Coordinates of N, CA, C and O in Angstrom, one line a residue:
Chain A
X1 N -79.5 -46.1 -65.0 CA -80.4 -46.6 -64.0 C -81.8 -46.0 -64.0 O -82.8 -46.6 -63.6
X2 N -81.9 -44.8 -64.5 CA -82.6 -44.1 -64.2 C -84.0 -44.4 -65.5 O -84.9 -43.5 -65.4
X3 N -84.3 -45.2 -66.4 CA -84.1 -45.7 -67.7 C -84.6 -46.9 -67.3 O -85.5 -47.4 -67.9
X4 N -83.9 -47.5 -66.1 CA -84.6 -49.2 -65.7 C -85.6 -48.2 -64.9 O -86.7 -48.2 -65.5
X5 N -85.5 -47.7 -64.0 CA -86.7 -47.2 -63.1 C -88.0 -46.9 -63.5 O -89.1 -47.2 -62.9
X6 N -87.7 -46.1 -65.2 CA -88.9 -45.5 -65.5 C -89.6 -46.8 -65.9 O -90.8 -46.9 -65.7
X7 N -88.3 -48.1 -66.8 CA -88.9 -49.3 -67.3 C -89.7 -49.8 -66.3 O -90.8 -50.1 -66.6
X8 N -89.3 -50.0 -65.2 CA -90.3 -51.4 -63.8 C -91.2 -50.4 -63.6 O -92.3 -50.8 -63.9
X9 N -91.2 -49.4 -63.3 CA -92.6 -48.4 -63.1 C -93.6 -48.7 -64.4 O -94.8 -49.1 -64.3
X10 N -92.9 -48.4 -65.5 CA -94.2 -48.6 -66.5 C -94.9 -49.9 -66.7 O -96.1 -50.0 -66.9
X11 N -93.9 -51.0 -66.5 CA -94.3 -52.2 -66.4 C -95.3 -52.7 -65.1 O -96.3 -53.4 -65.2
X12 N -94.9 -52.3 -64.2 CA -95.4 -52.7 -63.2 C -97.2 -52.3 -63.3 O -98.2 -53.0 -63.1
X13 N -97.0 -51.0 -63.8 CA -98.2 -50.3 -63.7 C -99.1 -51.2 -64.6 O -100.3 -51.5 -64.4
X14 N -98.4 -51.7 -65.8 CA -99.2 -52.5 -66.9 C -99.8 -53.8 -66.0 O -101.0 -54.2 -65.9
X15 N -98.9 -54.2 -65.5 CA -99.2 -55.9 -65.1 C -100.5 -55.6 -63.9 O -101.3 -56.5 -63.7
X16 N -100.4 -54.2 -63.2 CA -101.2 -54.0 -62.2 C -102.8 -53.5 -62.8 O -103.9 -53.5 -62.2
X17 N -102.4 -53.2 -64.0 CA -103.8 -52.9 -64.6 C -105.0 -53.9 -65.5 O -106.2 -54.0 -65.7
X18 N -103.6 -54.8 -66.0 CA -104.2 -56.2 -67.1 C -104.0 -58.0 -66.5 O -104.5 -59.0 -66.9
X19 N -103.2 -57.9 -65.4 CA -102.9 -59.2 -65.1 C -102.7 -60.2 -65.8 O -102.8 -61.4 -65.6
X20 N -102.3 -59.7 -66.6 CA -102.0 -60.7 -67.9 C -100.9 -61.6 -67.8 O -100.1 -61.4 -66.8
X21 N -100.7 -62.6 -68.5 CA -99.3 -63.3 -69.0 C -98.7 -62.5 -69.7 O -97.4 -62.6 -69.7
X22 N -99.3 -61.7 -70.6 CA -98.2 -60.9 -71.8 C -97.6 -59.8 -70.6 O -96.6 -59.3 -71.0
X23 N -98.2 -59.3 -69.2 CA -97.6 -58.3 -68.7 C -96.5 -59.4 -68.1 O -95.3 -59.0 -68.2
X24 N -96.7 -60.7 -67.4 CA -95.4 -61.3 -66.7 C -94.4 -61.5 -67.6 O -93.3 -61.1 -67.3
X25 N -94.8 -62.0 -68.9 CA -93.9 -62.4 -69.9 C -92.6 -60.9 -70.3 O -91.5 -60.9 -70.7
X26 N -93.6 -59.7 -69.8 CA -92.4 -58.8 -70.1 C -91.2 -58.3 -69.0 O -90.3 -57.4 -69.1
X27 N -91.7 -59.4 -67.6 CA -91.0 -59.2 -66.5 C -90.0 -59.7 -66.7 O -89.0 -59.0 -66.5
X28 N -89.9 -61.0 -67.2 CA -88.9 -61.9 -67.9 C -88.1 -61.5 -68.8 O -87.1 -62.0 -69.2
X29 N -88.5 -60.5 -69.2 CA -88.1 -59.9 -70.7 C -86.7 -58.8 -69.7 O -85.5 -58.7 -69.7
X30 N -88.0 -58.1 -69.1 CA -87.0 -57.0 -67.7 C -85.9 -57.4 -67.2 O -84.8 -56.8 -67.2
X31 N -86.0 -58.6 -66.5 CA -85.1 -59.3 -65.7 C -84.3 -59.4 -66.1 O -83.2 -59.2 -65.5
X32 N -84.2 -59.9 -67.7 CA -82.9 -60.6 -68.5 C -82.2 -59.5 -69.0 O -81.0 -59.6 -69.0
X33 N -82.7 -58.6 -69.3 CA -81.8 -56.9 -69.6 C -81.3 -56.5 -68.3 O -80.4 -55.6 -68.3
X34 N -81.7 -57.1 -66.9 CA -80.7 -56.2 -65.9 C -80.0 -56.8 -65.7 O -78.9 -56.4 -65.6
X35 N -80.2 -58.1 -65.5 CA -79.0 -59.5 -65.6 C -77.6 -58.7 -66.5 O -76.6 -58.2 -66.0
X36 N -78.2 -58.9 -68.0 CA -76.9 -58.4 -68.7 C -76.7 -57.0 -67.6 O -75.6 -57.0 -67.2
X37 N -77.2 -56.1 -67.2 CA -76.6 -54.6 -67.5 C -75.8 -54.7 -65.7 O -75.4 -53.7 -65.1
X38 N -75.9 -56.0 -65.2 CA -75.2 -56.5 -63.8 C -76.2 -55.5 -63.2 O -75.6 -54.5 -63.0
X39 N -77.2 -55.4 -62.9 CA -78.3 -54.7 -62.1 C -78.5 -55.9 -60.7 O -79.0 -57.1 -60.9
X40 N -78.1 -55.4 -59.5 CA -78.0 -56.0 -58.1 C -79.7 -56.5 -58.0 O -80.7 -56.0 -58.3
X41 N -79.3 -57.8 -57.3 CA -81.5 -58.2 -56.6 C -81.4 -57.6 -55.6 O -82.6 -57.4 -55.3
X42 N -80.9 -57.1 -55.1 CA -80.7 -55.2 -54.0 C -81.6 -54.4 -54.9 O -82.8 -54.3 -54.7
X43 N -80.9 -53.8 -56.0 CA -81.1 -52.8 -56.6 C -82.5 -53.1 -57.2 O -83.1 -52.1 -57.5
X44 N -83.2 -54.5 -57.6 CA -84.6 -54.7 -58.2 C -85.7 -54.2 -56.8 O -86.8 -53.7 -56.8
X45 N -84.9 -54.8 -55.7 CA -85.7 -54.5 -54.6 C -86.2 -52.9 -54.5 O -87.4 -52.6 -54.3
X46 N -85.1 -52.0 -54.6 CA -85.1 -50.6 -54.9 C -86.4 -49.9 -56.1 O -87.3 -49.0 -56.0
X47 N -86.1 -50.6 -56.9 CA -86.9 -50.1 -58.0 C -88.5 -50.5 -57.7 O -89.5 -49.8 -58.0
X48 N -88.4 -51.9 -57.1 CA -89.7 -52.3 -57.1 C -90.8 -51.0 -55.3 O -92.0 -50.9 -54.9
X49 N -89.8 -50.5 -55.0 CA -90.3 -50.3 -54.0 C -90.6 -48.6 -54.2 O -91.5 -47.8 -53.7
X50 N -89.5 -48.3 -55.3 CA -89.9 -47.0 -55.5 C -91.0 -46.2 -56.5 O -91.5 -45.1 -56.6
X51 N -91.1 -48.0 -57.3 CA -91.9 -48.1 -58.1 C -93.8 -47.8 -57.3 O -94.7 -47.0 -57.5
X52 N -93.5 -48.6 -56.7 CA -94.8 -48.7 -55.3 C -95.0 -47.4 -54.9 O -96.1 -47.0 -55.3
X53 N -94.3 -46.5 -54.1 CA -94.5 -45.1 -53.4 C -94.7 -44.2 -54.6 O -95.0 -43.1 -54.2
X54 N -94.5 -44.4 -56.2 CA -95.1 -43.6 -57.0 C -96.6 -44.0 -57.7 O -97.4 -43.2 -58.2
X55 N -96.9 -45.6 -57.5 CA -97.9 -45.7 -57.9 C -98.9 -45.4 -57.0 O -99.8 -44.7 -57.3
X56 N -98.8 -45.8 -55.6 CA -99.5 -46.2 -54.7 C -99.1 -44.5 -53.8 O -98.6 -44.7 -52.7
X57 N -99.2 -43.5 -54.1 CA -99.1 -42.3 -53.3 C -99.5 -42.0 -51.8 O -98.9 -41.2 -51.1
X58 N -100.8 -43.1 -51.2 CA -100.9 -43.5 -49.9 C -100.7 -44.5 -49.8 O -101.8 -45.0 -49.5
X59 N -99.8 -45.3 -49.8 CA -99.0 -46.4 -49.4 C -99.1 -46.2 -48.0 O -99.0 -45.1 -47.6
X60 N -99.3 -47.4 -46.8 CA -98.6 -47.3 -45.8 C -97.2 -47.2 -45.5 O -96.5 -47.9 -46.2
X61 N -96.5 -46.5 -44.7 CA -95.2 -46.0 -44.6 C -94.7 -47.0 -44.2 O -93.5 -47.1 -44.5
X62 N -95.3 -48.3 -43.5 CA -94.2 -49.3 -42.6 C -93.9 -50.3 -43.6 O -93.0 -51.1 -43.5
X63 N -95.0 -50.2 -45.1 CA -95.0 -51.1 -45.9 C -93.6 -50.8 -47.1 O -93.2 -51.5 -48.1
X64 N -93.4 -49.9 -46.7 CA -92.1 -49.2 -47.8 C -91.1 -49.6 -47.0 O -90.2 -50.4 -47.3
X65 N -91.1 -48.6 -45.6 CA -90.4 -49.3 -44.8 C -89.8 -50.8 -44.5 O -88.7 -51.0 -44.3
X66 N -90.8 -51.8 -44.6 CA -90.1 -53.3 -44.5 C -89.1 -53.5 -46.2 O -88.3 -54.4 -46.3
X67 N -89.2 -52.6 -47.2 CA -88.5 -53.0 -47.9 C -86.7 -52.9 -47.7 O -85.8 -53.5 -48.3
X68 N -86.7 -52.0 -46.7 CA -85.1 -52.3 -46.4 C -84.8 -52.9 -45.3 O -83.9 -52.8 -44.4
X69 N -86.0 -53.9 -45.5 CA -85.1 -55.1 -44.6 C -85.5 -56.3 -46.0 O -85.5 -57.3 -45.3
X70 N -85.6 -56.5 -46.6 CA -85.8 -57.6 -47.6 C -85.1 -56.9 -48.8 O -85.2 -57.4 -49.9
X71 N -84.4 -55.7 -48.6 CA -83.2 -55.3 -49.7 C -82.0 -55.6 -48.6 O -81.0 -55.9 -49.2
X72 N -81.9 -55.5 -47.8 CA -80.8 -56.6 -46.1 C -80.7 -57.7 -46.5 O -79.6 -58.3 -46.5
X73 N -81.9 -58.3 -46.9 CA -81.7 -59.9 -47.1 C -81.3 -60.6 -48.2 O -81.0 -61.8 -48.3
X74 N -81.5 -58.9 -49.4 CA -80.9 -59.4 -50.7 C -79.9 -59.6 -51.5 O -79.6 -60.1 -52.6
X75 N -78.9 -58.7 -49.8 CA -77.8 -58.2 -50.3 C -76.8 -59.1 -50.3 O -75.9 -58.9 -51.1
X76 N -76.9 -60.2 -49.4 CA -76.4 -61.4 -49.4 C -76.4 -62.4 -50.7 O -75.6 -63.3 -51.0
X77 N -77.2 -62.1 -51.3 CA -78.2 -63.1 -52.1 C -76.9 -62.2 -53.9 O -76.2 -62.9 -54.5
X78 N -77.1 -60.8 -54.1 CA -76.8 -60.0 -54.6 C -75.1 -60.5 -54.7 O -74.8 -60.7 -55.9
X79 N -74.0 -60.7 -53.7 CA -73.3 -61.5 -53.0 C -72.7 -62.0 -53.8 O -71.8 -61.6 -54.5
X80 N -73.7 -63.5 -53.4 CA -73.1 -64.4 -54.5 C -73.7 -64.4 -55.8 O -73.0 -65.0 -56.7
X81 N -74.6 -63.9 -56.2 CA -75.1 -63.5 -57.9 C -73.6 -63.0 -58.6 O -73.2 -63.6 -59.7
X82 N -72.9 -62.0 -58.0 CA -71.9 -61.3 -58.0 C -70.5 -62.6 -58.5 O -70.0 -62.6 -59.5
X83 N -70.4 -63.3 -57.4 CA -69.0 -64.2 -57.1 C -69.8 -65.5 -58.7 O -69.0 -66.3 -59.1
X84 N -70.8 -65.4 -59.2 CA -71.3 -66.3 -60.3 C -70.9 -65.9 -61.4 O -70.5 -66.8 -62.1
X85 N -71.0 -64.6 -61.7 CA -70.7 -63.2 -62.7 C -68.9 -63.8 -63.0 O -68.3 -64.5 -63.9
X86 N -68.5 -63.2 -61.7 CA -66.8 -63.3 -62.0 C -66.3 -65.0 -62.0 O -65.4 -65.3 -62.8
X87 N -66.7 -65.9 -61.4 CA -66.4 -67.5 -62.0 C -66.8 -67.8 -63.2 O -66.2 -68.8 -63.6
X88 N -67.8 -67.1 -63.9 CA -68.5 -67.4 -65.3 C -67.7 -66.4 -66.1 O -67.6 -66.5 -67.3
X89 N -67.3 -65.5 -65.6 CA -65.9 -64.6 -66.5 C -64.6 -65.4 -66.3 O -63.7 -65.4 -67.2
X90 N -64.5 -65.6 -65.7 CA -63.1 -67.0 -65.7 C -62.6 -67.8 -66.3 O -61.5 -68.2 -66.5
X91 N -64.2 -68.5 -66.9 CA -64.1 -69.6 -67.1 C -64.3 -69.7 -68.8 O -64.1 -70.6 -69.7
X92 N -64.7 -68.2 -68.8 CA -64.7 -67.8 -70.9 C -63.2 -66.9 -70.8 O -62.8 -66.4 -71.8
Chain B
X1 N -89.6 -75.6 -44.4 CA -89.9 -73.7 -44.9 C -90.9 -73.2 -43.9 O -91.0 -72.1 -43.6
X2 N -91.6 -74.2 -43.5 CA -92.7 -73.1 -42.4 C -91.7 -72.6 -41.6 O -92.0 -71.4 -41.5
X3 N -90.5 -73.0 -40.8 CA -90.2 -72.3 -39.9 C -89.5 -71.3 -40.7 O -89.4 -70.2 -40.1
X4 N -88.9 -71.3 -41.9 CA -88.6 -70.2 -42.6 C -89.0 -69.1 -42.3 O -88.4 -68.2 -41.9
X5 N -90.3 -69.1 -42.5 CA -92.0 -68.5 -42.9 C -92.0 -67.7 -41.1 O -92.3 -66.5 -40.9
X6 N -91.7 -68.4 -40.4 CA -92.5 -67.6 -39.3 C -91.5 -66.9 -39.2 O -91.7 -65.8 -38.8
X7 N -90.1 -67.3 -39.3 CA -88.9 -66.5 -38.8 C -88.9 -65.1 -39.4 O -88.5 -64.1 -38.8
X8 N -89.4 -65.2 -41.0 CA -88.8 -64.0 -41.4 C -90.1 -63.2 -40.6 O -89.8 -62.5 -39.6
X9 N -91.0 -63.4 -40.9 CA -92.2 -62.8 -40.3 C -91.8 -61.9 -38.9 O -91.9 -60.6 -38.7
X10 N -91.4 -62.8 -38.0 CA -91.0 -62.3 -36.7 C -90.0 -61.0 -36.5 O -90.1 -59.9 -35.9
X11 N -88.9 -62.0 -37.8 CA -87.9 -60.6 -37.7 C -88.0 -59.3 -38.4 O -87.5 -58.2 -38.2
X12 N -89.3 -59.8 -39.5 CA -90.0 -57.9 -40.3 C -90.7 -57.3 -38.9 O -90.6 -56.1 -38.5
X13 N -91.2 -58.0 -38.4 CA -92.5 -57.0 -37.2 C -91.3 -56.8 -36.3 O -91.3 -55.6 -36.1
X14 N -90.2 -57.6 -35.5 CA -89.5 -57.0 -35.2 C -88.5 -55.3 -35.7 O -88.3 -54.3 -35.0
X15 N -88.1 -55.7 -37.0 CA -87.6 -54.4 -37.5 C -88.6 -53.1 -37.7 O -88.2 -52.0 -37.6
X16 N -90.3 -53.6 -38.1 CA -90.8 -52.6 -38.3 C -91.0 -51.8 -36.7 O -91.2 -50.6 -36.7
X17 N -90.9 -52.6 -35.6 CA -91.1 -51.9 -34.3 C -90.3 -51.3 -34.0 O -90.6 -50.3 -33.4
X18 N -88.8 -51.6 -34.3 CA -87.6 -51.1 -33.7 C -86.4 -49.8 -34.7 O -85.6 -48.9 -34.3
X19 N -86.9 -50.3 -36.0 CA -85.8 -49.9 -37.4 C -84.8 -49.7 -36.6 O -84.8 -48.6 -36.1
X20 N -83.4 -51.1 -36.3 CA -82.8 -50.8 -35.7 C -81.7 -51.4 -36.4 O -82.0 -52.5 -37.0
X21 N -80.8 -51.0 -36.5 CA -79.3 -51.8 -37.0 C -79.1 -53.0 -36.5 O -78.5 -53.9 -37.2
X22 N -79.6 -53.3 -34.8 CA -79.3 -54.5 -34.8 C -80.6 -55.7 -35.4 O -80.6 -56.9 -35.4
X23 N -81.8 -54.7 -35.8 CA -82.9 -56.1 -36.3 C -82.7 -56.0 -38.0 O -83.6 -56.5 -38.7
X24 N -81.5 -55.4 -38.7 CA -81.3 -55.4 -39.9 C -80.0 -56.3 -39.8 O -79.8 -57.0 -40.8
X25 N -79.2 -56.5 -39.0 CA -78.1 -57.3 -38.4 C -78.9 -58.9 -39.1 O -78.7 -59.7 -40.1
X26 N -80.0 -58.8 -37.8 CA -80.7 -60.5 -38.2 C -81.3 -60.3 -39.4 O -81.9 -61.4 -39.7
X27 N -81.4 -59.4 -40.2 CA -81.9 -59.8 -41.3 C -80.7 -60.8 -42.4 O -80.8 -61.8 -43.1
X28 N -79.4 -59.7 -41.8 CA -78.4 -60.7 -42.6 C -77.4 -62.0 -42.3 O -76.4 -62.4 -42.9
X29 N -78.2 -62.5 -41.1 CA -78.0 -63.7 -40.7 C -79.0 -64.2 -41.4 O -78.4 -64.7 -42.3
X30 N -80.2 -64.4 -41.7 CA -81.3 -64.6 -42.0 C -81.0 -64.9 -43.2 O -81.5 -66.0 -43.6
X31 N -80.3 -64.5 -44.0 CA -80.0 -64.2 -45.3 C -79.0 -65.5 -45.6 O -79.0 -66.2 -46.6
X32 N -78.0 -65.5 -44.5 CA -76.7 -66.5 -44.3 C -77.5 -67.8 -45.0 O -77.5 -68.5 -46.0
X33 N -78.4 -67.8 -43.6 CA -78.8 -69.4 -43.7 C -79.6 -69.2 -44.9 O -78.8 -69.1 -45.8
X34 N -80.6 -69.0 -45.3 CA -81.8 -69.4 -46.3 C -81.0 -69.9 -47.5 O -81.5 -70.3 -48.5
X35 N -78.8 -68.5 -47.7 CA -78.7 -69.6 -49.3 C -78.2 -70.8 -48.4 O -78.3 -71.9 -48.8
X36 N -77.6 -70.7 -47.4 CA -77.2 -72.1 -47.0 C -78.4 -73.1 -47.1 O -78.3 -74.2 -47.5
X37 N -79.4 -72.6 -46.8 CA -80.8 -73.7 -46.9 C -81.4 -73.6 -48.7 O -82.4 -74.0 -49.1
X38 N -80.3 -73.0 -49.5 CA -81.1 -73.1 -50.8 C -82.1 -72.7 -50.9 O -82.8 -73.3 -51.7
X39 N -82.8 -71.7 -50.3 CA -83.7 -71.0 -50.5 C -83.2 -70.1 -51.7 O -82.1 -69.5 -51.8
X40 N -84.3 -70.1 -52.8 CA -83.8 -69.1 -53.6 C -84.5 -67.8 -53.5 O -85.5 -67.9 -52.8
X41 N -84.2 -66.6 -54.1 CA -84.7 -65.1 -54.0 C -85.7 -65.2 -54.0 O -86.4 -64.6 -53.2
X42 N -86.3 -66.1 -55.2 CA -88.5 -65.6 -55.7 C -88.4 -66.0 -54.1 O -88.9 -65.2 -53.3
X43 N -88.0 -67.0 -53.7 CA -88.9 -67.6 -52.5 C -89.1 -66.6 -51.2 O -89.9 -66.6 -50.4
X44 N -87.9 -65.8 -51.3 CA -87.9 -64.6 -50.6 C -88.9 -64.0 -50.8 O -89.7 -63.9 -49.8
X45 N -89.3 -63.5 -51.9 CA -90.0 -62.5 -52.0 C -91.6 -62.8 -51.7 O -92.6 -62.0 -51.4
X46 N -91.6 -64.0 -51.8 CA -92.8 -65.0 -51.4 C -92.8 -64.7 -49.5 O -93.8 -64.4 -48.9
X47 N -92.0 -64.9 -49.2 CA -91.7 -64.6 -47.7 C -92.2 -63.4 -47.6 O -93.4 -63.4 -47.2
X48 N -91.8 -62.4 -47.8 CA -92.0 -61.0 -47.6 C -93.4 -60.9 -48.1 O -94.1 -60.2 -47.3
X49 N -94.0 -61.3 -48.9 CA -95.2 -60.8 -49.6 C -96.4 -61.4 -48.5 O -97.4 -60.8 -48.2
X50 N -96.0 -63.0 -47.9 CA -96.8 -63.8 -46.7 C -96.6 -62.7 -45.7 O -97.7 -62.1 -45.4
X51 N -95.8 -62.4 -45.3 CA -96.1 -61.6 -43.8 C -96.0 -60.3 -44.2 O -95.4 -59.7 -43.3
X52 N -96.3 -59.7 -45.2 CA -96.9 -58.3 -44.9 C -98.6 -58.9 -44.9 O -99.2 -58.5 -43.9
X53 N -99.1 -59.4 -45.5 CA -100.4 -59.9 -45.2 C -100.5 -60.4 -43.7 O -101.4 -60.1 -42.9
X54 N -99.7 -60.9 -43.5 CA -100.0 -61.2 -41.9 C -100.2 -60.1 -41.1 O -101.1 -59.6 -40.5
X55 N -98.6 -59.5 -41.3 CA -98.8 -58.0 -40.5 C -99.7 -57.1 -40.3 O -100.1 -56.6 -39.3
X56 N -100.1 -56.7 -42.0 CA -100.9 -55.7 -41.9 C -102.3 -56.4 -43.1 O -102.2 -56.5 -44.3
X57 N -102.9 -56.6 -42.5 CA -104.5 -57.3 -42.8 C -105.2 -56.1 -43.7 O -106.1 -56.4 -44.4
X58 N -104.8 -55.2 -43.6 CA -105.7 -54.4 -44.3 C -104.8 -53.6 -45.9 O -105.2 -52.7 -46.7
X59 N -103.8 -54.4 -45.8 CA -103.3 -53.8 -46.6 C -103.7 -53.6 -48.3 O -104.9 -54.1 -48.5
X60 N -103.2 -53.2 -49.2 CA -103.6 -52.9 -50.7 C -103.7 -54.5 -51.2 O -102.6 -55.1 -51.2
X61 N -105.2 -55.2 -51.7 CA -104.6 -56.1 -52.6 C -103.7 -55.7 -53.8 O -102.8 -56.4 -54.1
X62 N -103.8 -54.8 -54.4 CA -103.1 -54.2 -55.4 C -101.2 -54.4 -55.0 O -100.2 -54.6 -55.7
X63 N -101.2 -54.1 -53.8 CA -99.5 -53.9 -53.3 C -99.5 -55.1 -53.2 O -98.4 -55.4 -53.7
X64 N -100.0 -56.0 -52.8 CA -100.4 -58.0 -53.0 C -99.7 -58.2 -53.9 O -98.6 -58.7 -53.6
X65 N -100.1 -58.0 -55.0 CA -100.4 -57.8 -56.4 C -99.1 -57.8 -57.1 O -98.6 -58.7 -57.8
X66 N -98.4 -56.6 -56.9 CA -97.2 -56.4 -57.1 C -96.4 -57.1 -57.0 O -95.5 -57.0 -57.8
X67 N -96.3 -57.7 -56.1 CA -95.1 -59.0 -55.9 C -95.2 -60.1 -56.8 O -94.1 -60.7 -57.1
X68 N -96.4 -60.5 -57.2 CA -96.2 -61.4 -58.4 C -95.4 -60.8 -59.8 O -94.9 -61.4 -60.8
X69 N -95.4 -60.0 -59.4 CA -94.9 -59.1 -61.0 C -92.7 -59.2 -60.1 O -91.7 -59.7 -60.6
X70 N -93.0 -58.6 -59.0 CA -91.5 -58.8 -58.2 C -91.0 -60.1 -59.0 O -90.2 -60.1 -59.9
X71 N -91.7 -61.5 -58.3 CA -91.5 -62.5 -57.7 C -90.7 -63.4 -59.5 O -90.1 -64.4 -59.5
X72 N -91.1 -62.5 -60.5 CA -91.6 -63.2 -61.8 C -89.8 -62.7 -62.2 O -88.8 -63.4 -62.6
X73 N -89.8 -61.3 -62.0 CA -88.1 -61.2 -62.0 C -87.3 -61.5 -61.8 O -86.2 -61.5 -62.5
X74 N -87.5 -61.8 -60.7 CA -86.3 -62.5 -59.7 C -86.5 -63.8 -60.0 O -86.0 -64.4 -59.1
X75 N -87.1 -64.5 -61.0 CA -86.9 -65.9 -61.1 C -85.7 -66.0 -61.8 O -85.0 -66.8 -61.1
X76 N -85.0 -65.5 -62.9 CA -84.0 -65.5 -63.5 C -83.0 -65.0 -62.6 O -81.9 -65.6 -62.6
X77 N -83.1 -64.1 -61.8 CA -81.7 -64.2 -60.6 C -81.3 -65.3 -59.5 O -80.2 -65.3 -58.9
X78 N -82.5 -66.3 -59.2 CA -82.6 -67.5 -58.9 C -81.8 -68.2 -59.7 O -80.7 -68.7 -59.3
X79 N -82.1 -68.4 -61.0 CA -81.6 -69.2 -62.1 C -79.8 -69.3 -62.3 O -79.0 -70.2 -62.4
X80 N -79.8 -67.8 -62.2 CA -78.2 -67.7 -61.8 C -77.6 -67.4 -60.8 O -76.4 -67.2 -60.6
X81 N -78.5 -67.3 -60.1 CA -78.0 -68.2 -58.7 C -77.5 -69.6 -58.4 O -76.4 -69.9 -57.9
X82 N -78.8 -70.5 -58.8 CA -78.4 -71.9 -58.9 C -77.7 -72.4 -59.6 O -77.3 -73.5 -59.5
X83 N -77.1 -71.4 -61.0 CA -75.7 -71.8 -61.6 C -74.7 -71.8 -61.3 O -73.8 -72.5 -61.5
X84 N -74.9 -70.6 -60.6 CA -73.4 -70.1 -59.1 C -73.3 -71.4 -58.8 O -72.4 -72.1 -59.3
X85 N -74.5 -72.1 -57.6 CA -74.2 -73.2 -56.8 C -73.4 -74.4 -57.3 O -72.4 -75.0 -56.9
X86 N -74.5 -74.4 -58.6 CA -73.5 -75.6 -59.0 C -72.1 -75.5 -59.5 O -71.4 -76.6 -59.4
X87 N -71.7 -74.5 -59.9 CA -70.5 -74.2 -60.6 C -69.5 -74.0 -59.3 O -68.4 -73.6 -59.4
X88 N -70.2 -74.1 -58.3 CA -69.0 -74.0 -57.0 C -69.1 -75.4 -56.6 O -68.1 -75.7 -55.8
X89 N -69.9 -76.3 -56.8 CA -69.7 -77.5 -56.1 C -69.3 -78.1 -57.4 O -68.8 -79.2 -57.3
X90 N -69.3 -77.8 -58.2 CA -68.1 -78.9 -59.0 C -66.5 -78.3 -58.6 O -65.6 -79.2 -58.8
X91 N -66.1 -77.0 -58.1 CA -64.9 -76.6 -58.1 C -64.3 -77.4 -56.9 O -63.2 -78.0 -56.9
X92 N -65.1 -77.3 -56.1 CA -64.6 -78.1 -55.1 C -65.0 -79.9 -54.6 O -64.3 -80.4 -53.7

């Protein structure tokens, strides 16, 4: 985990410096490595948020704060990602 | 989706005033309906990214910013999400 964290920090920091397509193109690239490594949309919410309070050192606090309510909302979401995982193991 | 839109809004400024178990409660009601409404994750995050701009007007365009890089990830946990969906409405 610790390995994806340093990965969305470095990336993020890229996409936040170049706005490029080659920086989204490697989000896509991100996403599909945590998919395989069963990485929760909980746990992206985590990263993206921890990712933020290292880049952004004065962050507002309430703005870090709303992220554990939209990691609340993801957890549902996380849920059934989950119940997709094991029907798609079932069915191979 | 607008009333989507204002709901989540309501219930972030709600939890950021209260951080209370019971305004993280409605987050996961919140959560119930949107997959029942097919709302997928990016669109979450699209939620969340509209009303922190509302909330807080002065906030980082840069922290803006960042959620397009979020929003770009979570399109592939959307994707297998909606393979979930369908793969449950053929079972039944």
């Amino acid at each position: 985990m610790e390995i994806f964290k340093s990965r969305y920090r470095h990336l993020l920091r890229s996409y936040l410096k170049e706005s490029s397509e080659k920086a989204l193109y490697q989000a896509q690239l991100f996403s599909r490595k945590s998919i395989l490594q069963q990485i929760s949309p909980e746990e992206i919410i985590s990263l993206h948020s921890e990712a933020l309070k290292e880049i952004f050192p004065d962050i507002q606090e309430e703005v870090l704060l709303s992220f554990d309510f939209l990691l609340e909302v993801m957890v549902d979401y996380g849920l059934a990602y989950q119940e997709h995982q094991s029907m798609r193991d079932q069915q191979f």
